[in-house]
Amino acid sequence: MDAREIDGDLTEVLVTEDQIREKLAELARRIEADYEGRDLLLVGVLKGAVMVMADLARELRPHVSMDWMAVSSYGAGTHSSGVVRILKDLDTDLTGRHVLIVEDIIDSGLTLSWLLGNLESRGAESVEICALLRKPDAAKVDVTVKYLGFDIPNQFVVGYGLDYAERYRNLRDVAILAPHVYS
Ligand SMILES: O=P(O)(O)OC[C@H]1O[C@H](OP(=O)(O)OP(=O)(O)O)[C@H](O)[C@@H]1O
Ligand code: HPA
Ligand SMILES: [Mg+2]
């Protein structure tokens, strides 16, 4: 669904479908070069990262494996609780693996900083992060992200996997949610 089809709920389209496609292609070329000759495991963080994972994985040329984790720190609201829960764990043993975590957004950074520590403790050879969006002004902890799509303002965004109360994930673009929707 196109963000322009929704009236009233969105104030501005921040990143368009075309910009996302171009950026993921650019990141994919860097990832291919960096992991040349190595087996790469992409770990997608459900549910927000579903679209990034699907598009990035198909853009990558060599064979990659994919696995998924579900963690949640937001519930149905617009602010991180800071408490990260594993709702679904990986099926894959990470010992000796090159792992690339695929995320939709780094907001406070709490989810990824926790996840990075968790995956690193499982004996992986390397663990890096690819995130489509980051809000630099919202950071509560520093997270080193090797492959970043876009820095965005500190406003609540939806679309391309990102939700508010499970809505808007199927928008093709990333847009700012109008405050009247959640206040
Ligand atoms: O940097 P942070 O402040 O921790 O926020 C980022 C995380 O929050 C969102 O997930 P959420 O917990 O809402 O689950 P969802 O992906 O199922 O929407 C988003 O998909 C990231 O995983
Ligand atoms: O801006 C956001 N939108 C949707 N989900 C989120 N999870 C963290 N930040 C956001
Ligand atoms: Mg969410």
PDB file of C-alpha atoms and ligand atoms in Angstrom:
ATOM      1  CA  MET A   1       0.000   0.000   0.000  1.00  0.00           C
ATOM      2  CA  ASP A   2       1.183   3.494  -0.871  1.00  0.00           C
ATOM      3  CA  ALA A   3       1.547   6.063   1.947  1.00  0.00           C
ATOM      4  CA  ARG A   4      -0.165   8.638  -0.260  1.00  0.00           C
ATOM      5  CA  GLU A   5      -3.353   6.551  -0.096  1.00  0.00           C
ATOM      6  CA  ILE A   6      -3.685   7.287   3.627  1.00  0.00           C
ATOM      7  CA  ASP A   7      -5.172  10.658   4.480  1.00  0.00           C
ATOM      8  CA  GLY A   8      -4.797  12.323   7.861  1.00  0.00           C
ATOM      9  CA  ASP A   9      -2.776   9.695   9.781  1.00  0.00           C
ATOM     10  CA  LEU A  10       0.587  10.623   8.213  1.00  0.00           C
ATOM     11  CA  THR A  11       2.232  14.045   8.207  1.00  0.00           C
ATOM     12  CA  GLU A  12       5.127  13.448   5.794  1.00  0.00           C
ATOM     13  CA  VAL A  13       6.730  10.709   3.703  1.00  0.00           C
ATOM     14  CA  LEU A  14      10.333  10.559   4.949  1.00  0.00           C
ATOM     15  CA  VAL A  15      11.851   7.801   2.834  1.00  0.00           C
ATOM     16  CA  THR A  16      10.270   6.609  -0.377  1.00  0.00           C
ATOM     17  CA  GLU A  17      10.093   3.097  -1.756  1.00  0.00           C
ATOM     18  CA  ASP A  18      12.605   4.060  -4.485  1.00  0.00           C
ATOM     19  CA  GLN A  19      15.081   5.512  -1.996  1.00  0.00           C
ATOM     20  CA  ILE A  20      14.860   2.322   0.086  1.00  0.00           C
ATOM     21  CA  ARG A  21      15.476   0.134  -2.974  1.00  0.00           C
ATOM     22  CA  GLU A  22      18.530   2.164  -4.029  1.00  0.00           C
ATOM     23  CA  LYS A  23      19.980   2.213  -0.523  1.00  0.00           C
ATOM     24  CA  LEU A  24      19.543  -1.537  -0.012  1.00  0.00           C
ATOM     25  CA  ALA A  25      21.310  -2.197  -3.324  1.00  0.00           C
ATOM     26  CA  GLU A  26      24.206   0.010  -2.188  1.00  0.00           C
ATOM     27  CA  LEU A  27      24.419  -1.769   1.188  1.00  0.00           C
ATOM     28  CA  ALA A  28      24.196  -5.171  -0.498  1.00  0.00           C
ATOM     29  CA  ARG A  29      27.249  -4.417  -2.688  1.00  0.00           C
ATOM     30  CA  ARG A  30      29.257  -3.506   0.441  1.00  0.00           C
ATOM     31  CA  ILE A  31      28.081  -6.637   2.276  1.00  0.00           C
ATOM     32  CA  GLU A  32      28.981  -8.852  -0.706  1.00  0.00           C
ATOM     33  CA  ALA A  33      32.481  -7.387  -0.793  1.00  0.00           C
ATOM     34  CA  ASP A  34      32.999  -7.616   2.970  1.00  0.00           C
ATOM     35  CA  TYR A  35      31.827 -11.237   3.279  1.00  0.00           C
ATOM     36  CA  GLU A  36      33.318 -12.572   0.056  1.00  0.00           C
ATOM     37  CA  GLY A  37      34.099 -16.289   0.379  1.00  0.00           C
ATOM     38  CA  ARG A  38      32.320 -16.575   3.748  1.00  0.00           C
ATOM     39  CA  ASP A  39      28.991 -18.105   4.724  1.00  0.00           C
ATOM     40  CA  LEU A  40      26.721 -15.380   6.026  1.00  0.00           C
ATOM     41  CA  LEU A  41      23.771 -15.832   8.363  1.00  0.00           C
ATOM     42  CA  LEU A  42      21.222 -13.014   8.265  1.00  0.00           C
ATOM     43  CA  VAL A  43      19.277 -12.719  11.515  1.00  0.00           C
ATOM     44  CA  GLY A  44      16.056 -10.770  11.062  1.00  0.00           C
ATOM     45  CA  VAL A  45      14.362  -9.224  14.061  1.00  0.00           C
ATOM     46  CA  LEU A  46      10.621  -9.841  13.900  1.00  0.00           C
ATOM     47  CA  LYS A  47       8.360  -8.271  13.094  1.00  0.00           C
ATOM     48  CA  GLY A  48       9.655  -4.880  12.013  1.00  0.00           C
ATOM     49  CA  ALA A  49      12.568  -6.183   9.946  1.00  0.00           C
ATOM     50  CA  VAL A  50      10.511  -8.450   7.692  1.00  0.00           C
ATOM     51  CA  MET A  51      10.502  -6.057   4.725  1.00  0.00           C
ATOM     52  CA  VAL A  52      14.190  -5.083   5.015  1.00  0.00           C
ATOM     53  CA  MET A  53      15.184  -8.728   5.345  1.00  0.00           C
ATOM     54  CA  ALA A  54      13.103  -9.815   2.344  1.00  0.00           C
ATOM     55  CA  ASP A  55      14.448  -7.060   0.094  1.00  0.00           C
ATOM     56  CA  LEU A  56      18.076  -7.118   1.287  1.00  0.00           C
ATOM     57  CA  ALA A  57      18.337 -10.924   1.065  1.00  0.00           C
ATOM     58  CA  ARG A  58      17.026 -10.918  -2.511  1.00  0.00           C
ATOM     59  CA  GLU A  59      19.452  -8.153  -3.451  1.00  0.00           C
ATOM     60  CA  LEU A  60      22.460 -10.159  -2.206  1.00  0.00           C
ATOM     61  CA  ARG A  61      24.215 -12.285  -4.831  1.00  0.00           C
ATOM     62  CA  PRO A  62      25.939 -15.075  -2.891  1.00  0.00           C
ATOM     63  CA  HIS A  63      24.049 -17.697  -0.925  1.00  0.00           C
ATOM     64  CA  VAL A  64      22.960 -16.506   2.517  1.00  0.00           C
ATOM     65  CA  SER A  65      21.081 -18.282   5.305  1.00  0.00           C
ATOM     66  CA  MET A  66      18.246 -16.603   7.137  1.00  0.00           C
ATOM     67  CA  ASP A  67      16.965 -17.051  10.645  1.00  0.00           C
ATOM     68  CA  TRP A  68      14.624 -14.997  12.814  1.00  0.00           C
ATOM     69  CA  MET A  69      14.285 -13.796  16.358  1.00  0.00           C
ATOM     70  CA  ALA A  70      11.303 -12.110  17.881  1.00  0.00           C
ATOM     71  CA  VAL A  71      12.015  -9.680  20.679  1.00  0.00           C
ATOM     72  CA  SER A  72       9.783  -6.955  21.935  1.00  0.00           C
ATOM     73  CA  SER A  73      10.375  -3.832  23.946  1.00  0.00           C
ATOM     74  CA  TYR A  74       7.631  -1.557  22.659  1.00  0.00           C
ATOM     75  CA  GLY A  75       4.382  -3.441  23.108  1.00  0.00           C
ATOM     76  CA  ALA A  76       1.571  -1.338  21.661  1.00  0.00           C
ATOM     77  CA  GLY A  77       3.019   2.077  22.555  1.00  0.00           C
ATOM     78  CA  THR A  78       5.427   4.581  21.025  1.00  0.00           C
ATOM     79  CA  HIS A  79       8.194   4.391  23.659  1.00  0.00           C
ATOM     80  CA  SER A  80      10.616   1.598  24.465  1.00  0.00           C
ATOM     81  CA  SER A  81      10.042  -0.001  27.852  1.00  0.00           C
ATOM     82  CA  GLY A  82      13.771  -0.799  27.954  1.00  0.00           C
ATOM     83  CA  VAL A  83      12.927  -4.363  28.942  1.00  0.00           C
ATOM     84  CA  VAL A  84      13.731  -6.711  26.069  1.00  0.00           C
ATOM     85  CA  ARG A  85      11.976 -10.074  25.972  1.00  0.00           C
ATOM     86  CA  ILE A  86      12.750 -12.980  23.647  1.00  0.00           C
ATOM     87  CA  LEU A  87       9.448 -14.073  22.131  1.00  0.00           C
ATOM     88  CA  LYS A  88      11.049 -16.471  19.617  1.00  0.00           C
ATOM     89  CA  ASP A  89      14.654 -17.633  19.627  1.00  0.00           C
ATOM     90  CA  LEU A  90      16.888 -18.643  16.694  1.00  0.00           C
ATOM     91  CA  ASP A  91      16.854 -22.203  15.359  1.00  0.00           C
ATOM     92  CA  THR A  92      20.532 -21.878  14.336  1.00  0.00           C
ATOM     93  CA  ASP A  93      23.647 -22.646  16.389  1.00  0.00           C
ATOM     94  CA  LEU A  94      25.847 -19.540  16.039  1.00  0.00           C
ATOM     95  CA  THR A  95      29.172 -21.199  16.903  1.00  0.00           C
ATOM     96  CA  GLY A  96      31.764 -20.036  14.364  1.00  0.00           C
ATOM     97  CA  ARG A  97      29.167 -18.246  12.211  1.00  0.00           C
ATOM     98  CA  HIS A  98      29.359 -14.820  10.596  1.00  0.00           C
ATOM     99  CA  VAL A  99      26.138 -13.148  11.698  1.00  0.00           C
ATOM    100  CA  LEU A 100      24.543 -10.011  10.311  1.00  0.00           C
ATOM    101  CA  ILE A 101      21.602  -8.727  12.344  1.00  0.00           C
ATOM    102  CA  VAL A 102      19.006  -7.119  10.075  1.00  0.00           C
ATOM    103  CA  GLU A 103      16.838  -4.445  11.683  1.00  0.00           C
ATOM    104  CA  ASP A 104      14.333  -1.845  10.569  1.00  0.00           C
ATOM    105  CA  ILE A 105      15.194   0.883  13.089  1.00  0.00           C
ATOM    106  CA  ILE A 106      17.572   1.923  15.838  1.00  0.00           C
ATOM    107  CA  ASP A 107      15.600   4.269  18.072  1.00  0.00           C
ATOM    108  CA  SER A 108      16.800   4.291  21.719  1.00  0.00           C
ATOM    109  CA  GLY A 109      19.277   1.553  20.705  1.00  0.00           C
ATOM    110  CA  LEU A 110      18.170  -0.589  23.665  1.00  0.00           C
ATOM    111  CA  THR A 111      16.897  -3.502  21.570  1.00  0.00           C
ATOM    112  CA  LEU A 112      20.009  -3.827  19.422  1.00  0.00           C
ATOM    113  CA  SER A 113      22.511  -3.222  22.161  1.00  0.00           C
ATOM    114  CA  TRP A 114      20.888  -6.034  24.149  1.00  0.00           C
ATOM    115  CA  LEU A 115      20.619  -8.306  21.107  1.00  0.00           C
ATOM    116  CA  LEU A 116      24.221  -7.727  20.063  1.00  0.00           C
ATOM    117  CA  GLY A 117      25.451  -8.805  23.491  1.00  0.00           C
ATOM    118  CA  ASN A 118      23.138 -11.798  23.471  1.00  0.00           C
ATOM    119  CA  LEU A 119      24.266 -13.081  20.041  1.00  0.00           C
ATOM    120  CA  GLU A 120      27.962 -12.360  20.708  1.00  0.00           C
ATOM    121  CA  SER A 121      27.778 -14.560  23.804  1.00  0.00           C
ATOM    122  CA  ARG A 122      26.773 -17.562  21.648  1.00  0.00           C
ATOM    123  CA  GLY A 123      30.213 -18.104  20.097  1.00  0.00           C
ATOM    124  CA  ALA A 124      29.711 -16.430  16.697  1.00  0.00           C
ATOM    125  CA  GLU A 125      32.852 -15.628  14.685  1.00  0.00           C
ATOM    126  CA  SER A 126      31.503 -12.137  13.986  1.00  0.00           C
ATOM    127  CA  VAL A 127      28.311 -10.203  14.663  1.00  0.00           C
ATOM    128  CA  GLU A 128      27.505  -7.004  12.757  1.00  0.00           C
ATOM    129  CA  ILE A 129      24.395  -4.876  12.309  1.00  0.00           C
ATOM    130  CA  CYS A 130      22.508  -3.684   9.251  1.00  0.00           C
ATOM    131  CA  ALA A 131      19.707  -1.220  10.029  1.00  0.00           C
ATOM    132  CA  LEU A 132      17.586   0.705   7.560  1.00  0.00           C
ATOM    133  CA  LEU A 133      16.846   3.652   9.873  1.00  0.00           C
ATOM    134  CA  ARG A 134      18.435   5.319  12.873  1.00  0.00           C
ATOM    135  CA  LYS A 135      17.279   8.224  15.071  1.00  0.00           C
ATOM    136  CA  PRO A 136      20.523   9.814  16.319  1.00  0.00           C
ATOM    137  CA  ASP A 137      18.664  12.209  18.636  1.00  0.00           C
ATOM    138  CA  ALA A 138      16.839   9.370  20.412  1.00  0.00           C
ATOM    139  CA  ALA A 139      19.903   7.292  21.337  1.00  0.00           C
ATOM    140  CA  LYS A 140      20.024   6.137  24.950  1.00  0.00           C
ATOM    141  CA  VAL A 141      22.922   3.762  24.307  1.00  0.00           C
ATOM    142  CA  ASP A 142      25.555   3.738  21.570  1.00  0.00           C
ATOM    143  CA  VAL A 143      25.234   0.970  19.024  1.00  0.00           C
ATOM    144  CA  THR A 144      27.856   0.459  16.330  1.00  0.00           C
ATOM    145  CA  VAL A 145      26.020  -0.113  13.092  1.00  0.00           C
ATOM    146  CA  LYS A 146      28.171  -1.191  10.163  1.00  0.00           C
ATOM    147  CA  TYR A 147      25.535  -0.964   7.430  1.00  0.00           C
ATOM    148  CA  LEU A 148      23.115   1.962   7.862  1.00  0.00           C
ATOM    149  CA  GLY A 149      20.412   3.165   5.528  1.00  0.00           C
ATOM    150  CA  PHE A 150      19.198   6.573   6.741  1.00  0.00           C
ATOM    151  CA  ASP A 151      19.446   8.852   9.762  1.00  0.00           C
ATOM    152  CA  ILE A 152      15.993  10.313  10.470  1.00  0.00           C
ATOM    153  CA  PRO A 153      14.542  12.910  12.868  1.00  0.00           C
ATOM    154  CA  ASN A 154      13.317  11.915  16.305  1.00  0.00           C
ATOM    155  CA  GLN A 155       9.697  11.361  15.362  1.00  0.00           C
ATOM    156  CA  PHE A 156       7.546   8.238  15.385  1.00  0.00           C
ATOM    157  CA  VAL A 157       7.566   6.666  11.933  1.00  0.00           C
ATOM    158  CA  VAL A 158       5.590   3.864  10.336  1.00  0.00           C
ATOM    159  CA  GLY A 159       5.665   1.836   7.147  1.00  0.00           C
ATOM    160  CA  TYR A 160       7.968  -0.672   5.443  1.00  0.00           C
ATOM    161  CA  GLY A 161       7.610  -3.032   8.417  1.00  0.00           C
ATOM    162  CA  LEU A 162       7.321  -0.386  11.116  1.00  0.00           C
ATOM    163  CA  ASP A 163       4.047  -0.309  13.003  1.00  0.00           C
ATOM    164  CA  TYR A 164       1.985   1.629  15.418  1.00  0.00           C
ATOM    165  CA  ALA A 165      -0.175  -0.871  17.365  1.00  0.00           C
ATOM    166  CA  GLU A 166       0.354  -3.391  14.522  1.00  0.00           C
ATOM    167  CA  ARG A 167      -0.946  -1.011  11.840  1.00  0.00           C
ATOM    168  CA  TYR A 168       0.798   0.574   8.843  1.00  0.00           C
ATOM    169  CA  ARG A 169       3.467  -2.154   8.436  1.00  0.00           C
ATOM    170  CA  ASN A 170       2.363  -2.734   4.845  1.00  0.00           C
ATOM    171  CA  LEU A 171       3.006   0.824   3.637  1.00  0.00           C
ATOM    172  CA  ARG A 172       5.677   0.842   0.925  1.00  0.00           C
ATOM    173  CA  ASP A 173       7.310   4.069   2.161  1.00  0.00           C
ATOM    174  CA  VAL A 174       8.428   5.247   5.601  1.00  0.00           C
ATOM    175  CA  ALA A 175       6.295   8.137   6.894  1.00  0.00           C
ATOM    176  CA  ILE A 176       5.844  10.214  10.049  1.00  0.00           C
ATOM    177  CA  LEU A 177       2.773   9.245  12.038  1.00  0.00           C
ATOM    178  CA  ALA A 178       0.568  12.200  12.949  1.00  0.00           C
ATOM    179  CA  PRO A 179       0.635  12.773  16.740  1.00  0.00           C
ATOM    180  CA  HIS A 180      -3.186  12.806  16.919  1.00  0.00           C
ATOM    181  CA  VAL A 181      -3.150   9.088  16.090  1.00  0.00           C
ATOM    182  CA  TYR A 182      -1.327   8.133  19.306  1.00  0.00           C
ATOM    183  CA  SER A 183      -1.906  11.024  21.727  1.00  0.00           C
TER     184      SER A 183
HETATM  185  O1  LIG B   1      16.129   1.089  19.446  1.00  0.00           O
HETATM  186  P1  LIG B   1      14.878   0.736  20.185  1.00  0.00           P
HETATM  187  O2  LIG B   1      14.335   1.901  20.961  1.00  0.00           O
HETATM  188  O3  LIG B   1      15.043  -0.464  21.053  1.00  0.00           O
HETATM  189  O4  LIG B   1      13.741   0.420  19.106  1.00  0.00           O
HETATM  190  C1  LIG B   1      13.905  -0.382  17.982  1.00  0.00           C
HETATM  191  C2  LIG B   1      13.097  -1.644  18.023  1.00  0.00           C
HETATM  192  O5  LIG B   1      11.721  -1.376  18.270  1.00  0.00           O
HETATM  193  C3  LIG B   1      10.909  -1.930  17.249  1.00  0.00           C
HETATM  194  O6  LIG B   1      10.476  -3.215  17.543  1.00  0.00           O
HETATM  195  P2  LIG B   1       9.205  -3.571  18.483  1.00  0.00           P
HETATM  196  O7  LIG B   1       9.706  -3.939  19.836  1.00  0.00           O
HETATM  197  O8  LIG B   1       8.199  -2.490  18.379  1.00  0.00           O
HETATM  198  O9  LIG B   1       8.642  -4.883  17.821  1.00  0.00           O
HETATM  199  P3  LIG B   1       8.131  -5.081  16.294  1.00  0.00           P
HETATM  200  O10 LIG B   1       9.376  -5.149  15.450  1.00  0.00           O
HETATM  201  O11 LIG B   1       7.393  -6.378  16.330  1.00  0.00           O
HETATM  202  O12 LIG B   1       7.264  -3.915  15.934  1.00  0.00           O
HETATM  203  C4  LIG B   1      11.839  -1.969  16.054  1.00  0.00           C
HETATM  204  O13 LIG B   1      11.403  -2.933  15.106  1.00  0.00           O
HETATM  205  C5  LIG B   1      13.155  -2.331  16.673  1.00  0.00           C
HETATM  206  O14 LIG B   1      13.285  -3.714  16.852  1.00  0.00           O
HETATM  207  O1  HPA B   2       9.570   5.278  15.159  1.00  0.00           O
HETATM  208  C1  HPA B   2       9.208   4.088  15.322  1.00  0.00           C
HETATM  209  N1  HPA B   2       8.117   3.580  14.660  1.00  0.00           N
HETATM  210  C2  HPA B   2       7.689   2.308  14.806  1.00  0.00           C
HETATM  211  N2  HPA B   2       8.283   1.419  15.614  1.00  0.00           N
HETATM  212  C3  HPA B   2       9.353   1.853  16.299  1.00  0.00           C
HETATM  213  N3  HPA B   2      10.125   1.180  17.157  1.00  0.00           N
HETATM  214  C4  HPA B   2      11.059   2.024  17.571  1.00  0.00           C
HETATM  215  N4  HPA B   2      10.923   3.245  16.997  1.00  0.00           N
HETATM  216  C5  HPA B   2       9.854   3.165  16.183  1.00  0.00           C
HETATM  217 MG    MG B   3       6.911  -2.085  16.809  1.00  0.00          MG
END
